[in-house]
């Protein structure tokens, strides 16, 4: 990406092992994230540009000398952040704060919307998927399996993180704000965690219809005060035990504290496009509301989620509604930005 | 209180039963709260004035026709907020949000720094202390017992709420911001909940000394960036698992997010003297920090705490360092405001 709205596909030098802990992965499927749209709207023009993408599945092509848990040919998922998965914060389940970790997309680290990718801290940053015929993935009925595995790189497990941190459990009323791919993933995760009632706030019928298939029991199309009033009506005037905020803009946060119940939880996974916001007596404190969330440490949730996908218990890949080749990536950004596509898969 | 700094002791008409759910309590001990100092600093002059106080222990003098769990002569503690203790939010443990509840100190409800007090929703708002000789309380060794029971009305259980909501448990490093009576109570509660290390941030040696007796393992007198640096040094650069914020001013909140560890919890019980504050990527979100807390639903914690006090397991009444009669209440406010007294008990 060279500027807001300016995405180009370029042939660059193949990535190489730079550290003995690196691996090179041949990408089979990558995708475009809702968070990629933030720079797509606001990036200052840059001569150097930024490599894009932070989600992939693929096949290990080469490993550094210090890599011990991977071998060439392994089929892997890359969590959207890299981490050693051994430091004190990783051990505490906050891999996105790994002392030796970081995020893709800088010129030094590179991006994952690419045919080949360098993965730092490969032992911690790649998770092997057992027993999958990688050569067949992406074709026929395997295309849906590939899509679901790819969501574990970010979008489904980001929704899961929201629900997990929000302490969703049986008997709880959960409201999800946002009908993007993360919001719909949060609906699916809330259903997995046993939520009794799931209210989805979103106004794009094609998306909220998928939300209903994922487990939403109610859909609220209204926003702002009207949306708050509707959720309060649906909850007997009491509010929602848990609110999963999957947007990141201030109006979504304001909606969240408007509908959360006393003693409830707001769990945010939409990257906040604000720094200061109301948290005093009138918003959070007076009602004993808990605010939680952040960048999802998807590595922490990966193994059981892989099993759920392989078993067919969940099918989170349904959030992809368009598949393109790498040359079409600029058009993929435009389609997501125009909301013509919910989430775009890049088949290499 | 008629204005900032203007507290008067006045003889007014005795309170009477107004609702069949009311009770009248003859106060034996009341006290002055740190939160009473906020209007003491900022109250606009008022002809009518505000009755003050929200903490008491005493003896039931009269009950309304609908009161079923109390009898005249019972020795009781009044939680600082009144509640029916049966509504949906009370049943969920958020009694400070009771649908039929509220706070003392309005002209309609009255205050508890008084010889007699009307208690609304008395069945939910008064808790009987079994087996105590009320007539002897306040004299000799019973004075300490009375003081500790009185702290269950607010200050100790507010500190406990901070620790409980912060999920303090064995093995955790806990930092308490504030060496007022609530902060010291939070230290004692964190110790009760098994915290491995308790860092107390405060600069009044006489107070932090009591904090050490309550269980603090380290004291940090520095504030702001120096204080943050000191706590980070003490925690191997990692930060504190739990931060209990017992002040309510913005610099204390800024300290809190500066020292909290990735994945950690900030639990606030100091009433925020701000509404907007940083909660974006750079403060809470990026580190997956949880923010929690609010007005303590002390009713939820009362029965086990009474037993702990009666058994002598805890002695939270040590936060009182001055006892006065009701005529000296204005001097008591002045002494707390000047930090000459940590917390003032009013012996009727």
XYZ file of C-alpha atoms in Angstrom:
696
model
C 0.000 0.000 0.000
C 1.434 3.328 -1.050
C -1.310 5.639 0.138
C -4.972 5.608 1.082
C -6.747 3.721 -1.679
C -3.494 2.821 -3.470
C -2.763 -0.920 -3.267
C -0.396 -2.486 -5.840
C 0.706 -6.036 -6.544
C 4.450 -6.095 -7.122
C 7.065 -8.711 -7.782
C 9.734 -8.376 -5.110
C 12.715 -10.458 -4.085
C 11.804 -13.707 -2.340
C 12.090 -13.509 1.438
C 15.056 -15.307 2.974
C 15.921 -16.695 6.387
C 17.393 -13.786 8.356
C 17.438 -15.266 11.841
C 17.951 -18.920 12.748
C 14.480 -18.810 14.327
C 12.818 -17.804 11.017
C 10.873 -19.953 8.609
C 9.746 -19.301 5.037
C 6.188 -20.310 4.227
C 4.692 -20.806 0.756
C 1.271 -19.253 1.158
C -1.681 -21.252 -0.108
C -4.424 -18.892 1.119
C -4.268 -15.370 2.551
C -6.939 -12.754 3.044
C -7.840 -9.118 3.532
C -8.765 -7.952 7.055
C -11.212 -5.291 8.138
C -8.285 -3.664 9.948
C -6.469 -3.325 6.591
C -9.191 -0.850 5.664
C -8.033 1.627 8.323
C -4.822 2.521 6.396
C -6.789 2.099 3.160
C -8.747 5.124 4.368
C -6.061 7.163 6.042
C -2.522 6.205 5.007
C -0.216 9.100 4.202
C 1.438 8.675 0.810
C 4.767 6.876 1.127
C 7.545 6.286 -1.443
C 8.517 3.031 0.205
C 5.023 1.721 0.779
C 3.912 -0.846 3.356
C 3.723 -4.580 2.733
C 0.219 -5.707 3.687
C -1.506 -8.689 5.228
C -1.226 -10.667 8.443
C -3.291 -13.820 7.842
C -2.195 -16.958 6.035
C -2.210 -20.691 5.793
C 0.474 -22.438 3.801
C 3.322 -24.911 3.581
C 6.693 -24.626 5.288
C 9.277 -24.095 2.530
C 12.448 -23.577 4.566
C 13.406 -23.380 8.250
C 16.221 -21.662 10.095
C 18.822 -23.631 12.012
C 17.198 -23.016 15.399
C 13.677 -24.086 14.437
C 12.818 -27.357 16.185
C 9.061 -27.954 15.948
C 8.548 -27.577 12.187
C 9.745 -29.386 9.104
C 9.661 -28.548 5.437
C 6.296 -29.549 3.999
C 4.271 -28.988 7.182
C 0.887 -27.404 6.624
C 0.619 -24.431 9.001
C -1.513 -21.545 10.224
C 0.182 -18.252 11.133
C -1.427 -16.270 13.954
C -1.706 -12.613 12.917
C 1.048 -11.592 15.346
C 4.353 -13.409 15.751
C 5.584 -14.578 19.147
C 8.049 -16.991 20.706
C 5.203 -18.548 22.737
C 7.627 -19.108 25.626
C 8.154 -15.683 27.266
C 6.447 -14.728 30.501
C 3.565 -12.946 28.779
C 3.055 -15.788 26.294
C 2.897 -18.222 29.197
C 0.239 -16.003 30.755
C -1.797 -16.216 27.516
C -1.083 -12.717 26.188
C 0.971 -13.675 23.146
C 0.224 -10.370 21.414
C 2.448 -8.788 24.091
C 5.304 -11.276 23.563
C 8.645 -9.763 24.536
C 10.175 -11.074 21.283
C 7.036 -10.728 19.205
C 5.479 -8.148 16.959
C 3.170 -7.469 14.050
C 3.461 -8.042 10.318
C 3.363 -5.244 7.772
C 6.523 -3.225 8.353
C 9.171 -3.132 5.609
C 11.478 -5.155 7.896
C 8.992 -7.905 8.707
C 6.962 -7.945 5.511
C 3.321 -8.752 4.941
C 1.429 -11.974 4.433
C -0.623 -11.027 1.349
C 2.183 -12.636 -0.650
C 3.211 -15.899 -2.286
C 6.093 -16.411 0.130
C 6.424 -15.040 3.655
C 9.163 -14.857 6.243
C 7.828 -15.832 9.671
C 9.913 -14.705 12.671
C 10.028 -16.870 15.809
C 8.666 -19.682 13.706
C 8.397 -22.251 16.506
C 5.987 -19.956 18.308
C 4.439 -18.308 15.269
C 3.321 -21.261 13.153
C 0.937 -23.986 14.223
C 0.938 -27.268 12.316
C -2.440 -28.574 11.160
C -2.284 -32.356 11.278
C -3.570 -34.697 8.597
C -4.604 -32.200 5.938
C -3.849 -32.742 2.248
C -2.499 -29.303 1.543
C -2.321 -29.934 -2.201
C -6.086 -30.429 -2.303
C -6.988 -27.455 -0.109
C -8.716 -24.704 -1.905
C -10.353 -27.002 -4.408
C -13.858 -28.397 -4.289
C -15.192 -29.204 -0.866
C -11.758 -28.634 0.606
C -12.092 -24.963 -0.222
C -14.471 -24.531 2.724
C -12.074 -26.326 5.075
C -9.226 -24.098 3.921
C -11.346 -21.015 4.459
C -12.250 -22.087 7.993
C -8.629 -22.872 8.890
C -7.618 -19.487 7.510
C -10.026 -17.722 9.894
C -8.028 -19.101 12.809
C -5.217 -16.817 11.754
C -7.235 -13.854 12.955
C -10.903 -13.240 12.377
C -12.653 -16.154 14.076
C -10.281 -16.279 17.010
C -10.531 -12.505 17.380
C -14.271 -12.957 17.767
C -13.564 -15.812 20.156
C -11.209 -13.622 22.198
C -13.973 -11.059 22.583
C -16.376 -13.690 23.890
C -13.746 -15.366 26.104
C -12.654 -12.100 27.721
C -16.302 -11.101 28.086
C -16.834 -14.301 30.103
C -19.701 -15.454 27.923
C -21.335 -18.519 29.427
C -24.608 -20.353 29.627
C -27.542 -18.181 30.601
C -25.967 -14.908 29.514
C -27.448 -12.368 27.146
C -24.745 -11.227 24.729
C -24.975 -8.293 22.339
C -22.548 -8.090 19.433
C -21.987 -4.641 17.937
C -20.933 -4.824 14.307
C -21.888 -7.136 11.448
C -18.442 -7.312 9.883
C -16.540 -10.572 9.754
C -15.248 -10.130 13.321
C -18.711 -9.381 14.654
C -20.177 -12.445 12.957
C -17.268 -14.508 14.321
C -18.072 -13.156 17.786
C -21.653 -14.371 17.355
C -20.408 -17.853 16.449
C -17.989 -17.854 19.402
C -20.667 -16.660 21.834
C -22.883 -19.497 20.636
C -20.021 -21.975 21.191
C -19.603 -20.658 24.740
C -23.259 -21.255 25.510
C -24.836 -17.801 25.392
C -28.576 -18.033 25.891
C -29.459 -15.034 23.784
C -27.343 -13.274 21.174
C -28.438 -9.870 19.892
C -26.596 -8.778 16.761
C -26.481 -5.044 16.009
C -25.968 -4.522 12.304
C -27.865 -3.205 9.324
C -26.625 -5.209 6.355
C -29.199 -7.941 5.900
C -26.927 -10.271 3.941
C -24.506 -10.161 6.869
C -26.974 -10.347 9.708
C -28.596 -13.322 7.938
C -25.292 -15.172 8.306
C -25.192 -13.948 11.913
C -28.553 -15.622 12.512
C -27.186 -18.851 11.010
C -24.189 -18.495 13.357
C -26.503 -18.219 16.366
C -27.888 -14.693 16.708
C -31.376 -14.813 18.234
C -32.226 -11.159 17.550
C -31.049 -8.560 15.064
C -31.150 -4.822 15.799
C -30.620 -2.647 12.730
C -30.977 0.661 14.571
C -27.947 2.602 15.788
C -27.216 5.224 18.429
C -29.999 6.030 20.902
C -32.555 4.121 18.826
C -30.343 1.049 18.877
C -29.783 1.400 22.623
C -33.536 1.703 23.176
C -34.195 -1.402 21.106
C -31.704 -3.526 23.031
C -33.054 -2.247 26.345
C -36.570 -3.187 25.218
C -35.362 -6.650 24.242
C -33.762 -7.130 27.667
C -36.690 -6.050 29.828
C -35.006 -2.699 30.437
C -32.096 -4.414 32.156
C -29.397 -4.387 29.477
C -27.023 -7.006 28.176
C -24.729 -9.056 30.433
C -21.978 -8.975 27.840
C -21.360 -6.595 24.947
C -18.849 -7.616 22.271
C -17.692 -4.483 20.440
C -16.303 -5.452 17.021
C -16.109 -2.078 15.290
C -13.590 0.235 16.975
C -15.250 3.584 16.353
C -16.508 5.819 19.163
C -20.226 5.501 18.354
C -19.908 1.728 18.800
C -18.280 2.225 22.215
C -20.998 4.679 23.215
C -23.596 2.122 22.164
C -21.759 -0.486 24.242
C -21.938 1.384 27.535
C -25.491 2.397 26.768
C -26.723 -1.192 26.575
C -24.522 -2.983 29.095
C -26.224 -4.144 32.257
C -25.043 -3.183 35.771
C -22.183 -5.518 36.624
C -21.805 -6.438 32.941
C -18.809 -6.607 30.639
C -17.857 -4.709 27.481
C -15.258 -6.660 25.525
C -13.612 -4.796 22.659
C -11.810 -6.339 19.728
C -12.369 -3.618 17.141
C -9.114 -1.646 17.193
C -10.114 1.654 18.867
C -9.881 4.600 16.499
C -9.868 6.867 19.585
C -7.737 7.162 22.694
C -9.879 9.062 25.238
C -13.440 7.974 25.943
C -15.985 8.075 28.790
C -15.194 5.743 31.709
C -16.379 7.777 34.710
C -19.431 7.499 36.964
C -21.907 8.136 34.157
C -20.591 5.498 31.754
C -18.723 2.567 33.338
C -18.002 3.202 37.022
C -21.489 3.871 38.346
C -22.782 0.590 36.914
C -19.744 -1.498 37.914
C -19.122 -2.262 34.250
C -15.966 -4.138 33.307
C -14.138 -3.103 30.119
C -11.823 -5.669 28.579
C -10.364 -6.892 25.291
C -7.501 -6.041 23.003
C -5.520 -7.607 20.168
C -6.445 -11.280 20.288
C -3.681 -13.659 21.383
C -4.992 -16.165 18.856
C -2.029 -18.483 19.481
C -3.531 -19.206 22.906
C -6.745 -20.549 21.386
C -5.378 -22.280 18.290
C -5.161 -26.013 19.005
C -8.730 -26.605 20.233
C -10.073 -24.391 17.446
C -8.202 -26.414 14.805
C -9.848 -29.542 16.162
C -13.285 -27.921 16.096
C -12.779 -26.981 12.453
C -11.390 -30.386 11.461
C -14.299 -32.081 13.248
C -16.776 -29.866 11.431
C -18.141 -28.474 14.717
C -17.712 -24.928 13.461
C -17.493 -23.508 9.990
C -16.199 -19.958 10.512
C -14.905 -19.774 6.926
C -18.415 -18.856 5.841
C -17.450 -15.222 6.476
C -15.543 -15.322 3.176
C -17.885 -14.367 0.366
C -15.358 -13.719 -2.382
C -12.250 -15.543 -3.571
C -9.677 -13.816 -5.765
C -6.186 -14.401 -7.118
C -3.244 -12.341 -5.983
C -3.414 -10.028 -8.983
C -6.908 -9.014 -7.943
C -5.944 -7.888 -4.430
C -6.413 -4.152 -5.182
C -9.923 -4.927 -6.397
C -10.443 -7.009 -3.242
C -9.659 -3.998 -1.024
C -12.048 -1.874 -3.058
C -14.811 -4.471 -2.776
C -14.458 -4.739 1.013
C -14.275 -0.977 1.344
C -17.460 -0.591 -0.693
C -19.068 -3.357 1.416
C -19.652 -5.359 -1.757
C -17.657 -8.144 -0.094
C -17.740 -9.129 3.584
C -14.299 -10.722 3.605
C -12.050 -11.571 0.678
C -9.929 -14.721 0.419
C -6.795 -14.650 -1.706
C -6.144 -18.036 -3.334
C -2.521 -18.326 -4.442
C -22.936 20.577 54.783
C -23.904 23.995 53.495
C -20.931 24.717 51.264
C -17.365 23.657 50.709
C -15.699 23.647 54.120
C -18.952 24.450 55.936
C -20.164 21.533 58.055
C -22.586 22.189 60.910
C -24.111 20.034 63.635
C -27.781 20.785 63.928
C -30.691 19.507 65.965
C -33.398 18.465 63.559
C -36.667 16.580 63.902
C -36.255 12.867 64.573
C -36.696 10.732 61.466
C -39.906 8.743 61.249
C -41.108 5.683 59.394
C -42.303 6.929 55.993
C -42.697 3.642 54.144
C -43.698 0.300 55.665
C -40.306 -1.023 54.493
C -38.393 1.595 56.555
C -36.619 1.154 59.867
C -35.273 3.713 62.302
C -31.824 2.979 63.727
C -30.268 4.528 66.808
C -26.685 5.062 65.690
C -23.943 3.914 68.045
C -20.997 4.642 65.742
C -20.780 6.511 62.451
C -17.810 7.908 60.568
C -16.501 10.306 57.961
C -15.583 8.942 54.536
C -12.869 10.033 52.142
C -15.632 10.566 49.597
C -17.250 13.108 51.952
C -14.194 15.258 51.279
C -15.133 15.716 47.610
C -18.133 17.988 48.422
C -16.083 19.416 51.323
C -13.805 20.785 48.576
C -16.284 21.669 45.892
C -19.867 22.014 47.141
C -21.769 25.061 45.905
C -23.290 27.033 48.761
C -26.840 25.843 49.465
C -29.557 27.325 51.724
C -31.005 23.915 52.404
C -27.723 22.089 52.902
C -27.083 18.345 52.497
C -27.341 15.817 55.294
C -24.059 13.909 55.395
C -22.778 10.424 56.108
C -23.458 6.934 54.772
C -21.784 4.598 57.285
C -23.186 3.408 60.573
C -23.626 0.637 63.066
C -26.417 0.844 65.593
C -29.543 -0.577 67.146
C -32.926 -0.973 65.516
C -35.281 1.449 67.231
C -38.445 1.004 65.187
C -39.543 -0.979 62.162
C -42.201 -0.423 59.511
C -45.125 -2.804 59.105
C -43.601 -4.598 56.126
C -40.198 -5.293 57.701
C -39.828 -9.017 58.348
C -36.174 -9.813 59.066
C -35.434 -7.276 61.818
C -36.709 -6.649 65.286
C -36.363 -3.745 67.660
C -33.098 -4.093 69.560
C -31.153 -5.853 66.792
C -27.584 -4.689 66.404
C -27.048 -3.889 62.741
C -24.632 -2.664 60.093
C -25.928 -0.445 57.289
C -24.231 -0.841 53.904
C -23.431 2.607 52.482
C -26.142 2.250 49.832
C -29.661 1.012 50.480
C -31.186 -1.824 48.481
C -34.003 -4.338 48.613
C -31.477 -7.165 48.107
C -34.065 -9.069 46.073
C -34.228 -7.353 42.653
C -32.564 -8.815 39.578
C -29.405 -6.735 39.971
C -29.159 -7.484 43.723
C -29.439 -11.187 42.937
C -26.572 -10.755 40.460
C -24.449 -9.170 43.221
C -24.655 -5.553 42.070
C -26.671 -4.178 44.978
C -25.439 -0.619 44.331
C -27.567 -0.753 41.162
C -30.690 -2.005 42.977
C -33.855 -1.002 41.133
C -35.379 0.176 44.445
C -32.119 1.323 46.003
C -30.169 4.518 46.278
C -27.671 6.547 48.216
C -27.869 8.431 51.498
C -27.287 12.138 51.775
C -30.182 13.761 49.951
C -32.673 15.882 51.925
C -35.308 13.194 51.257
C -33.244 10.238 52.434
C -31.099 11.890 55.071
C -27.562 11.175 56.170
C -26.080 8.709 58.634
C -23.801 11.087 60.564
C -26.687 11.425 62.999
C -28.045 10.018 66.236
C -31.060 8.506 64.526
C -31.378 7.460 60.925
C -34.193 6.350 58.661
C -33.139 3.313 56.617
C -35.204 2.611 53.457
C -35.742 -0.994 52.291
C -34.651 -2.053 55.777
C -34.822 -5.812 55.162
C -32.216 -5.441 52.429
C -30.345 -2.493 53.871
C -29.528 -3.618 57.398
C -27.544 -6.697 58.347
C -27.873 -8.091 61.865
C -24.633 -8.825 63.711
C -25.276 -11.827 65.905
C -24.165 -12.181 69.515
C -22.723 -8.739 70.118
C -23.354 -6.806 73.326
C -24.251 -3.518 71.711
C -24.325 -1.712 75.038
C -20.640 -2.493 75.599
C -19.495 -1.631 72.087
C -17.328 1.420 71.891
C -15.871 0.940 75.351
C -12.573 -0.707 76.215
C -11.525 -3.617 74.059
C -14.940 -3.605 72.453
C -14.088 -0.270 70.867
C -11.829 -2.036 68.385
C -14.541 -4.569 67.540
C -17.036 -1.768 66.960
C -14.558 0.033 64.727
C -13.963 -3.084 62.628
C -17.679 -3.791 62.262
C -18.198 -0.171 61.229
C -15.689 -0.573 58.371
C -17.983 -3.190 56.838
C -20.438 -0.395 56.147
C -18.102 0.899 53.458
C -14.345 1.284 53.698
C -13.072 -2.258 54.223
C -15.579 -3.859 51.889
C -14.872 -1.183 49.295
C -11.229 -2.235 49.413
C -12.410 -5.845 49.272
C -14.563 -5.091 46.218
C -11.497 -3.679 44.447
C -9.510 -6.835 45.157
C -12.410 -9.164 44.321
C -13.171 -7.473 40.996
C -9.442 -7.387 40.251
C -9.409 -11.181 40.636
C -6.607 -11.108 43.200
C -5.443 -14.626 43.973
C -2.426 -16.604 45.092
C 0.701 -15.870 43.107
C -0.403 -12.452 41.882
C 1.493 -9.199 42.242
C -0.932 -6.484 43.336
C -0.229 -2.762 43.409
C -2.482 -0.515 45.482
C -2.546 3.167 44.502
C -3.447 5.388 47.445
C -2.664 5.207 51.149
C -6.025 6.470 52.347
C -8.319 4.255 54.373
C -9.714 2.565 51.231
C -6.238 1.897 49.861
C -5.113 0.365 53.156
C -8.299 -1.712 53.219
C -7.492 -2.894 49.690
C -4.074 -4.020 50.942
C -5.709 -6.022 53.738
C -8.227 -7.544 51.322
C -5.535 -8.443 48.772
C -3.646 -10.188 51.556
C -6.801 -12.094 52.530
C -7.229 -13.207 48.912
C -3.716 -14.613 48.818
C -1.706 -12.027 46.856
C 1.959 -12.993 46.757
C 3.304 -9.478 46.593
C 1.547 -6.230 47.497
C 3.111 -2.938 46.456
C 1.569 0.077 48.183
C 1.944 3.453 46.482
C 1.681 6.217 49.060
C 3.859 8.813 50.672
C 2.495 9.247 54.186
C 4.726 7.078 56.323
C 2.286 6.732 59.204
C -0.245 5.337 56.732
C 2.055 3.130 54.705
C 3.360 1.709 58.003
C -0.157 0.452 58.707
C -0.248 -0.795 55.128
C 2.815 -2.900 55.824
C 1.127 -4.311 58.922
C -1.907 -5.095 56.727
C 0.298 -7.033 54.288
C 2.097 -4.663 51.905
C 5.480 -6.142 50.934
C 6.806 -2.975 49.262
C 6.084 0.725 49.580
C 6.621 3.175 46.705
C 6.504 6.825 47.773
C 7.193 8.241 44.295
C 4.369 9.365 42.028
C 3.880 9.878 38.302
C 6.618 8.633 35.969
C 8.998 8.096 38.904
C 6.425 5.950 40.641
C 5.734 4.000 37.455
C 9.468 3.413 36.982
C 9.837 2.194 40.557
C 7.014 -0.323 40.235
C 8.361 -1.548 36.892
C 11.783 -2.018 38.529
C 10.197 -3.974 41.376
C 8.397 -6.239 38.900
C 11.351 -7.106 36.653
C 10.069 -4.654 34.051
C 6.885 -6.674 33.630
C 4.336 -4.662 35.605
C 1.704 -5.606 38.129
C -0.923 -8.299 37.512
C -3.522 -6.288 39.386
C -3.717 -2.580 40.171
C -6.217 -1.420 42.796
C -6.912 2.301 42.258
C -8.234 3.820 45.482
C -7.925 7.544 44.765
C -10.210 8.612 41.913
C -8.106 11.398 40.414
C -6.713 11.252 36.871
C -3.015 11.029 37.874
C -3.831 7.855 39.835
C -5.532 6.360 36.768
C -2.564 7.305 34.588
C -0.274 5.622 37.097
C -2.515 2.557 36.973
C -2.257 1.962 33.237
C 1.437 2.772 33.387
C 2.200 -0.064 35.795
C -0.303 -2.715 34.822
C 1.092 -5.781 33.128
C -0.105 -7.042 29.716
C -3.268 -9.013 30.357
C -3.592 -7.425 33.801
C -6.492 -5.760 35.587
C -7.075 -2.228 36.855
C -9.802 -2.214 39.500
C -11.083 1.196 40.531
C -12.928 2.036 43.724
C -11.902 5.674 44.100
C -14.882 7.591 42.705
C -13.568 8.999 39.403
C -13.318 12.780 39.434
C -13.178 12.648 35.608
C -15.391 11.230 32.879
C -13.122 10.886 29.821
C -9.769 9.139 30.091
C -7.372 7.153 27.876
C -8.568 3.650 26.986
C -7.248 3.237 23.420
C -4.385 1.246 21.955
C -1.711 3.144 23.886
C -3.249 2.746 27.343
C -5.552 -0.278 27.808
C -6.341 -1.948 24.494
C -2.856 -2.685 23.189
C -1.935 -4.522 26.406
C -5.254 -6.369 26.747
C -5.811 -4.648 30.076
C -9.131 -5.130 31.859
C -10.671 -2.130 33.638
C -13.206 -2.894 36.333
C -14.651 -1.645 39.611
C -17.311 0.790 40.759
C -19.355 1.563 43.874
C -18.898 -1.489 46.076
C -21.992 -3.660 46.552
C -20.896 -4.227 50.140
C -24.145 -6.045 50.943
C -22.898 -8.901 48.738
C -19.817 -9.417 50.909
C -21.253 -8.701 54.342
C -21.977 -12.020 56.078
C -18.559 -13.680 55.639
C -16.828 -10.417 56.515
C -18.815 -10.124 59.759
C -17.637 -13.616 60.685
C -14.027 -12.741 59.884
C -14.257 -9.705 62.162
C -16.007 -11.569 64.965
C -13.411 -14.370 64.729
C -10.600 -11.830 64.898
C -9.232 -12.938 61.522
C -9.146 -9.362 60.311
C -9.020 -6.088 62.152
C -9.876 -3.478 59.518
C -10.969 -0.975 62.169
C -7.333 -0.032 62.609
C -7.857 2.538 59.840
C -9.618 4.722 62.409
C -7.052 6.894 64.137
C -9.341 9.421 65.767
C -12.602 9.138 67.710
C -14.826 12.151 68.250
C -18.302 12.971 69.520
C -21.019 14.259 67.237
C -20.416 17.876 68.193
C -16.864 17.580 66.898
C -17.847 16.419 63.396
C -16.881 19.721 61.707
C -13.424 19.415 63.291
C -13.321 15.805 62.125
C -13.832 16.874 58.498
C -11.102 19.460 58.888
C -8.705 16.921 60.384
C -9.255 14.438 57.555
C -8.988 17.174 54.968
C -5.668 18.321 56.466
C -4.522 14.689 56.577
C -4.072 14.979 60.326
C -6.467 12.051 60.644
C -6.664 9.011 58.367
C -10.278 8.211 59.210
C -12.496 9.635 61.917
C -14.988 7.602 63.955
C -17.986 9.365 65.451
C -18.969 7.818 68.787
C -22.561 8.740 69.681
